Short mmCIF file of C-alpha atoms in Angstrom, two decimals:
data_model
loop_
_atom_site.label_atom_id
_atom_site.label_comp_id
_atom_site.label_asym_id
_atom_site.label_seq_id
_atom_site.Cartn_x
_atom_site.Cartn_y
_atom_site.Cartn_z
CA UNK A 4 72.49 -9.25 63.51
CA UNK A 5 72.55 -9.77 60.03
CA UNK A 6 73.88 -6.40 57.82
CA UNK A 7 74.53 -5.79 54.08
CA UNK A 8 76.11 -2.76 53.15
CA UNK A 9 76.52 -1.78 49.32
CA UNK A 10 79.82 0.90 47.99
CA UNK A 11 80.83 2.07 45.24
CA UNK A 12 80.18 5.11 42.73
CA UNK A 13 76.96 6.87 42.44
CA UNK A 14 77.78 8.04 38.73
CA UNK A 15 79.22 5.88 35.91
CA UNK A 16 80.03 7.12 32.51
CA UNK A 17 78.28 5.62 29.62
CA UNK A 18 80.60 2.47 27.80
CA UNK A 19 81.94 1.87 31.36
CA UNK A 20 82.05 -0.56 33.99
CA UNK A 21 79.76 -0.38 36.56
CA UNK A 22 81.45 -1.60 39.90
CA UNK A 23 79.94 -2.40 43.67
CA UNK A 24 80.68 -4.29 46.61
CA UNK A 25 78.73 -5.77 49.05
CA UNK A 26 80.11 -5.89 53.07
CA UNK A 27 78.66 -8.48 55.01
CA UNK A 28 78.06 -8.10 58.84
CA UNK A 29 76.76 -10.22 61.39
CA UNK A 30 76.93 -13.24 59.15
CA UNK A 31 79.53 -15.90 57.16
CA UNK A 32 79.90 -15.80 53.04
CA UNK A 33 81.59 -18.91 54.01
CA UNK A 34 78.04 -20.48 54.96
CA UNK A 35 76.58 -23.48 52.47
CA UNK A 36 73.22 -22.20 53.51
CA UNK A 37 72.95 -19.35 51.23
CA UNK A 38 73.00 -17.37 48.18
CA UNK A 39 74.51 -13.70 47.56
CA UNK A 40 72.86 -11.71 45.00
CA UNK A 41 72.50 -8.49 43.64
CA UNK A 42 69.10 -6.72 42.38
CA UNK A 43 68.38 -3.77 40.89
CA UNK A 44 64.80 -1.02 40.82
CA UNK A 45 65.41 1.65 37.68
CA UNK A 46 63.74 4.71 39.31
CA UNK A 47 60.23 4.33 39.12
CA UNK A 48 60.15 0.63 37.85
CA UNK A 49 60.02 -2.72 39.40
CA UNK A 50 62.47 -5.22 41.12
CA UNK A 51 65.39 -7.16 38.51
CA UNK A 52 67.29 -10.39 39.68
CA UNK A 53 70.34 -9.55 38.22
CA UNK A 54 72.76 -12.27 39.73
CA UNK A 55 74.17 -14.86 42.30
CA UNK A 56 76.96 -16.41 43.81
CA UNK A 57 77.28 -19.49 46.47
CA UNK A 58 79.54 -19.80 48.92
CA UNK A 59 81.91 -22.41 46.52
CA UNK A 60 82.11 -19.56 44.10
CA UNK A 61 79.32 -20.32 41.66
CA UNK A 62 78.05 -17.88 39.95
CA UNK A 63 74.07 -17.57 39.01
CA UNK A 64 73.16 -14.56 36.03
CA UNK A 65 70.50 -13.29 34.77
CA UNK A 66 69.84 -14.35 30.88
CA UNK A 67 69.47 -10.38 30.06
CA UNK A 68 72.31 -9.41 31.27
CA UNK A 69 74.86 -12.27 31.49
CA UNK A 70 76.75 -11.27 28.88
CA UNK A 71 77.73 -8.02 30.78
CA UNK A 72 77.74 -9.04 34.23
CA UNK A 73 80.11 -10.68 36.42
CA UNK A 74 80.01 -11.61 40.44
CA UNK A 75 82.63 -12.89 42.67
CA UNK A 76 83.55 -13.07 46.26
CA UNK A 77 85.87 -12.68 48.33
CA UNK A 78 85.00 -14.81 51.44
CA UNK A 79 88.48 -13.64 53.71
CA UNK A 80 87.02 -9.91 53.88
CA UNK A 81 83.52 -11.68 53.86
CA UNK A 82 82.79 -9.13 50.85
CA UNK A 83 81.28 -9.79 47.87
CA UNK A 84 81.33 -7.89 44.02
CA UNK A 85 78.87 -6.93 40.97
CA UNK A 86 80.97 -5.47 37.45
CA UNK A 87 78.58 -4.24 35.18
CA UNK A 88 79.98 -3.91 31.59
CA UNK A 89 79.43 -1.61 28.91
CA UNK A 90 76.71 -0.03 30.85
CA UNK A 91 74.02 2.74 29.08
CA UNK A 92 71.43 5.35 30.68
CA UNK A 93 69.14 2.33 30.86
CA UNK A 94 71.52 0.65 33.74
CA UNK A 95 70.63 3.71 36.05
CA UNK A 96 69.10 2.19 39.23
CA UNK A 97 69.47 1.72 42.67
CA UNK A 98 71.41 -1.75 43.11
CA UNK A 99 70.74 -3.87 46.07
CA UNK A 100 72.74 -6.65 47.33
CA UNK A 101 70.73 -9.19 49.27
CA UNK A 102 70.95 -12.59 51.29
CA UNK A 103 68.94 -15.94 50.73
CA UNK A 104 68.48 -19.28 51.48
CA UNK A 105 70.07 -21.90 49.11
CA UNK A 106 66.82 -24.25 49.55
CA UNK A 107 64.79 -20.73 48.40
CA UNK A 108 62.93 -21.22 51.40
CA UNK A 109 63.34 -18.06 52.79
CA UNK A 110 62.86 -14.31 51.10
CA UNK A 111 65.73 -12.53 50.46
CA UNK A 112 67.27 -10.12 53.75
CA UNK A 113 68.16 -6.73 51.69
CA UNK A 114 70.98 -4.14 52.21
CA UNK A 115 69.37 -0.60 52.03
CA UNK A 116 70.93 0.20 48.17
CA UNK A 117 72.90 2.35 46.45
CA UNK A 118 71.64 4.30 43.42
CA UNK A 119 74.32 4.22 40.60
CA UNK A 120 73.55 7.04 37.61
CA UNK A 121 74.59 6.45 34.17
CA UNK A 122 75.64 9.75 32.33
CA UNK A 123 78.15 11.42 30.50
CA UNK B 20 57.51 -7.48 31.02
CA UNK B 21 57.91 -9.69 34.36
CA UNK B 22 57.71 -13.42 34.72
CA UNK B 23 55.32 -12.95 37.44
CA UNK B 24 52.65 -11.33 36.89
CA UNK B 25 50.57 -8.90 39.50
CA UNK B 26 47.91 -6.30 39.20
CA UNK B 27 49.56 -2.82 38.55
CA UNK B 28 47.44 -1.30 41.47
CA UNK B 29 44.84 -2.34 43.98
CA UNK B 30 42.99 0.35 46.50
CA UNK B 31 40.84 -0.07 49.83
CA UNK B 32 39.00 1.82 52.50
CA UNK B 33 40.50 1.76 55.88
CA UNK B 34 40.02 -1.31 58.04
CA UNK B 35 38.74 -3.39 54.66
CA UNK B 36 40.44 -6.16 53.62
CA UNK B 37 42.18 -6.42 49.90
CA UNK B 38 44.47 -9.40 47.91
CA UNK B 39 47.08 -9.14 45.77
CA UNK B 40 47.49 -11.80 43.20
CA UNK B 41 51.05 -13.52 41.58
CA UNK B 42 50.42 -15.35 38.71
CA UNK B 43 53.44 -17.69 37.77
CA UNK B 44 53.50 -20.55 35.94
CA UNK B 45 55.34 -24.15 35.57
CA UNK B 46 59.02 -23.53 35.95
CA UNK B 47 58.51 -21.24 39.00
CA UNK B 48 55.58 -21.24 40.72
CA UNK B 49 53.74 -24.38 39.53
CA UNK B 50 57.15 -26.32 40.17
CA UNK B 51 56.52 -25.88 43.71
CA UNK B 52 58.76 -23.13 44.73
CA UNK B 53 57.84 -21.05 47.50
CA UNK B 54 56.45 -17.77 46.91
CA UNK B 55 57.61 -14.82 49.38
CA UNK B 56 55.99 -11.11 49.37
CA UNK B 57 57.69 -7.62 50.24
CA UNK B 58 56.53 -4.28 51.19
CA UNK B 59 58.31 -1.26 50.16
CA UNK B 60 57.68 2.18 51.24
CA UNK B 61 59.11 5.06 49.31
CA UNK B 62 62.62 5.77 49.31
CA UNK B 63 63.47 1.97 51.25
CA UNK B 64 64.76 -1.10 50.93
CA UNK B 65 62.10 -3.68 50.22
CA UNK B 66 61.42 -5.50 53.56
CA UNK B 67 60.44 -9.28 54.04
CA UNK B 68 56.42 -9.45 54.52
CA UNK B 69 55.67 -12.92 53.69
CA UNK B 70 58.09 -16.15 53.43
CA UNK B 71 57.65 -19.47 52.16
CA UNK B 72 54.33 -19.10 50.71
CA UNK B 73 52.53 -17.96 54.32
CA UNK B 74 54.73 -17.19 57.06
CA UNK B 75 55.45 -14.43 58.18
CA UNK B 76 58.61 -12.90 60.06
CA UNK B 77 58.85 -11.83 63.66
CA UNK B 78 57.26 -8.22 63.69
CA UNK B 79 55.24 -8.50 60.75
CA UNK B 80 51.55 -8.30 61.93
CA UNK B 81 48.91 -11.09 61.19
CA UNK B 82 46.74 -8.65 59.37
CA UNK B 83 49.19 -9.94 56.43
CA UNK B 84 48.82 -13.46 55.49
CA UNK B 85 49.93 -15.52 51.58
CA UNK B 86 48.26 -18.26 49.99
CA UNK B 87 49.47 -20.54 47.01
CA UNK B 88 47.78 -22.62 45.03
CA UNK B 89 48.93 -24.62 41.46
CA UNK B 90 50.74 -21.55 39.54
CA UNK B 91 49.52 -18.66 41.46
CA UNK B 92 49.90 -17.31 45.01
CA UNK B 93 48.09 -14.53 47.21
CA UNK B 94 48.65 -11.89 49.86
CA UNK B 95 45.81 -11.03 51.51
CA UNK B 96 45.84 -8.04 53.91
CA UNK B 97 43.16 -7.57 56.67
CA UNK B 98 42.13 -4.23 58.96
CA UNK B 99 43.46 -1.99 56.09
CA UNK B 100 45.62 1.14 57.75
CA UNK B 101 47.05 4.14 56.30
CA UNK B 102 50.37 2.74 56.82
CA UNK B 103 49.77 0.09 54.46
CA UNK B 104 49.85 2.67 51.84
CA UNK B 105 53.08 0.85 49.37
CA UNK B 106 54.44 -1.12 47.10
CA UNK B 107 54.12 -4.59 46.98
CA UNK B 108 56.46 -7.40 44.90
CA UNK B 109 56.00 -11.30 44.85
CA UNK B 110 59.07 -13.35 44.04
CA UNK B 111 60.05 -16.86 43.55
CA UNK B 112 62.53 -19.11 42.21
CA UNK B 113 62.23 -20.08 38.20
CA UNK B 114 64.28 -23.48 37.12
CA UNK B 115 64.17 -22.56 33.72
CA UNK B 116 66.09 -18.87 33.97
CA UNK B 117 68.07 -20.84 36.78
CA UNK B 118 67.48 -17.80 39.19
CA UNK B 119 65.26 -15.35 41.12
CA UNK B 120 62.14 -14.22 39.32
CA UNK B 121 59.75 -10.72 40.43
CA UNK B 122 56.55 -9.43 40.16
CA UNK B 123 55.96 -6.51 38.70
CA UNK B 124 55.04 -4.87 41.72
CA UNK B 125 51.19 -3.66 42.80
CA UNK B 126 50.76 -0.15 44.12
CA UNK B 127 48.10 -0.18 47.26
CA UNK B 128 45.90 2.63 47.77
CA UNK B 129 44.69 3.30 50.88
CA UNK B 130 41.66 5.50 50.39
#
């Protein structure tokens, strides 16, 4: 049975990097059938796409935030990583990492989140 | 402002039936990329309601059903119950952004 299971820091300073990782459970990174992404829901606001990465190691961003963000994976610990650069009150949300199929067939299979705060 | 659009609310009377629009347009939805619908409840993880435009998962009821048709799609939801009271996001797949694309989300009411 399929499990995604986000760490990593609940509070980031403003200017710094926001980092998580993803543990995946019940299922192979190593699989061509699928994408890894991360998505984010500011408190009280909608769903974001804010990235992706395939099993060869590449990488899919979001146009608003590419310049920030950067995903890899590490398909040995079957683990996979957001960095969020230079982040601001405005990058408070809870991130989500999430499965789906590389044909976009199939919805996206969600971990259950962790909220990351931005403040001094 | 989101690249799909939804209505920011919808309400019904219990055991009614309401839809749910996604408007999308030619790099996502009109290219022919399937359209899949989640339900969130307050404090979760969105869960899987609708894949591939109309099916759904094992466990989801049949009271929920999705359409598409040229840009836009649909989730209808039939025999309205107070458990139906959330949150619900479209999302598809947009060639020109080269990624995942969301509705803004539509809060149902259940009166």
């Amino acid at each position: 049975q399929l499990q995604l299971q986000e760490s990593g820091p609940g509070l980031v300073k403003p200017s710094e990097t926001l980092s998580l990782t993803c543990t995946v459970s019940g299922g192979s990174m190593s699989s061509s059938s699928y994408f890894w992404g991360w998505i984010r829901q500011p408190p009280g606001k909608g769903l974001e796409w804010i990235g992706s990465i395939y099993y060869r190691g590449s990488t899919y961003y979001s146009p608003s935030l590419k310049s920030r963000v950067s995903i890899s994976g590490d398909t040995s610990k079957n683990q996979f990583s957001l960095k969020l650069s230079s982040v601001t009150a405005a990058d408070t949300a809870v991130y989500y990492c999430a499965r789906q199929s590389s044909s976009y067939t199939s919805g996206y299979f969600w971990g259950q989140g962790n909220l990351v705060t931005v403040s001094s | 402002q989101s690249v799909l659009t939804q209505p920011p609310s919808v309400s019904g009377a219990p055991g009614q039936r309401v839809t749910i629009s996604c408007t999308g347009r030619s790099s996502n939805i009109g290219a022919g990329y399937d359209v899949h619908w989640y339900q969130q409840l307050p404090g979760t993880a969105p869960k899987l309601l609708i894949y591939g435009n109309s099916n759904r998962p094992s466990g989801v009821p049949d009271r929920f059903s999705g359409s598409k048709s040229g840009t836009s799609a649909s989730l209808a939801i039939s025999g309205l119950q107070a458990e139906d009271e959330a949150d619900y996001y479209c999302q598809s797949y947009d060639s020109s952004l080269s990624g995942s694309v969301f509705g803004g989300g539509t809060k149902l009411t259940v009166l």
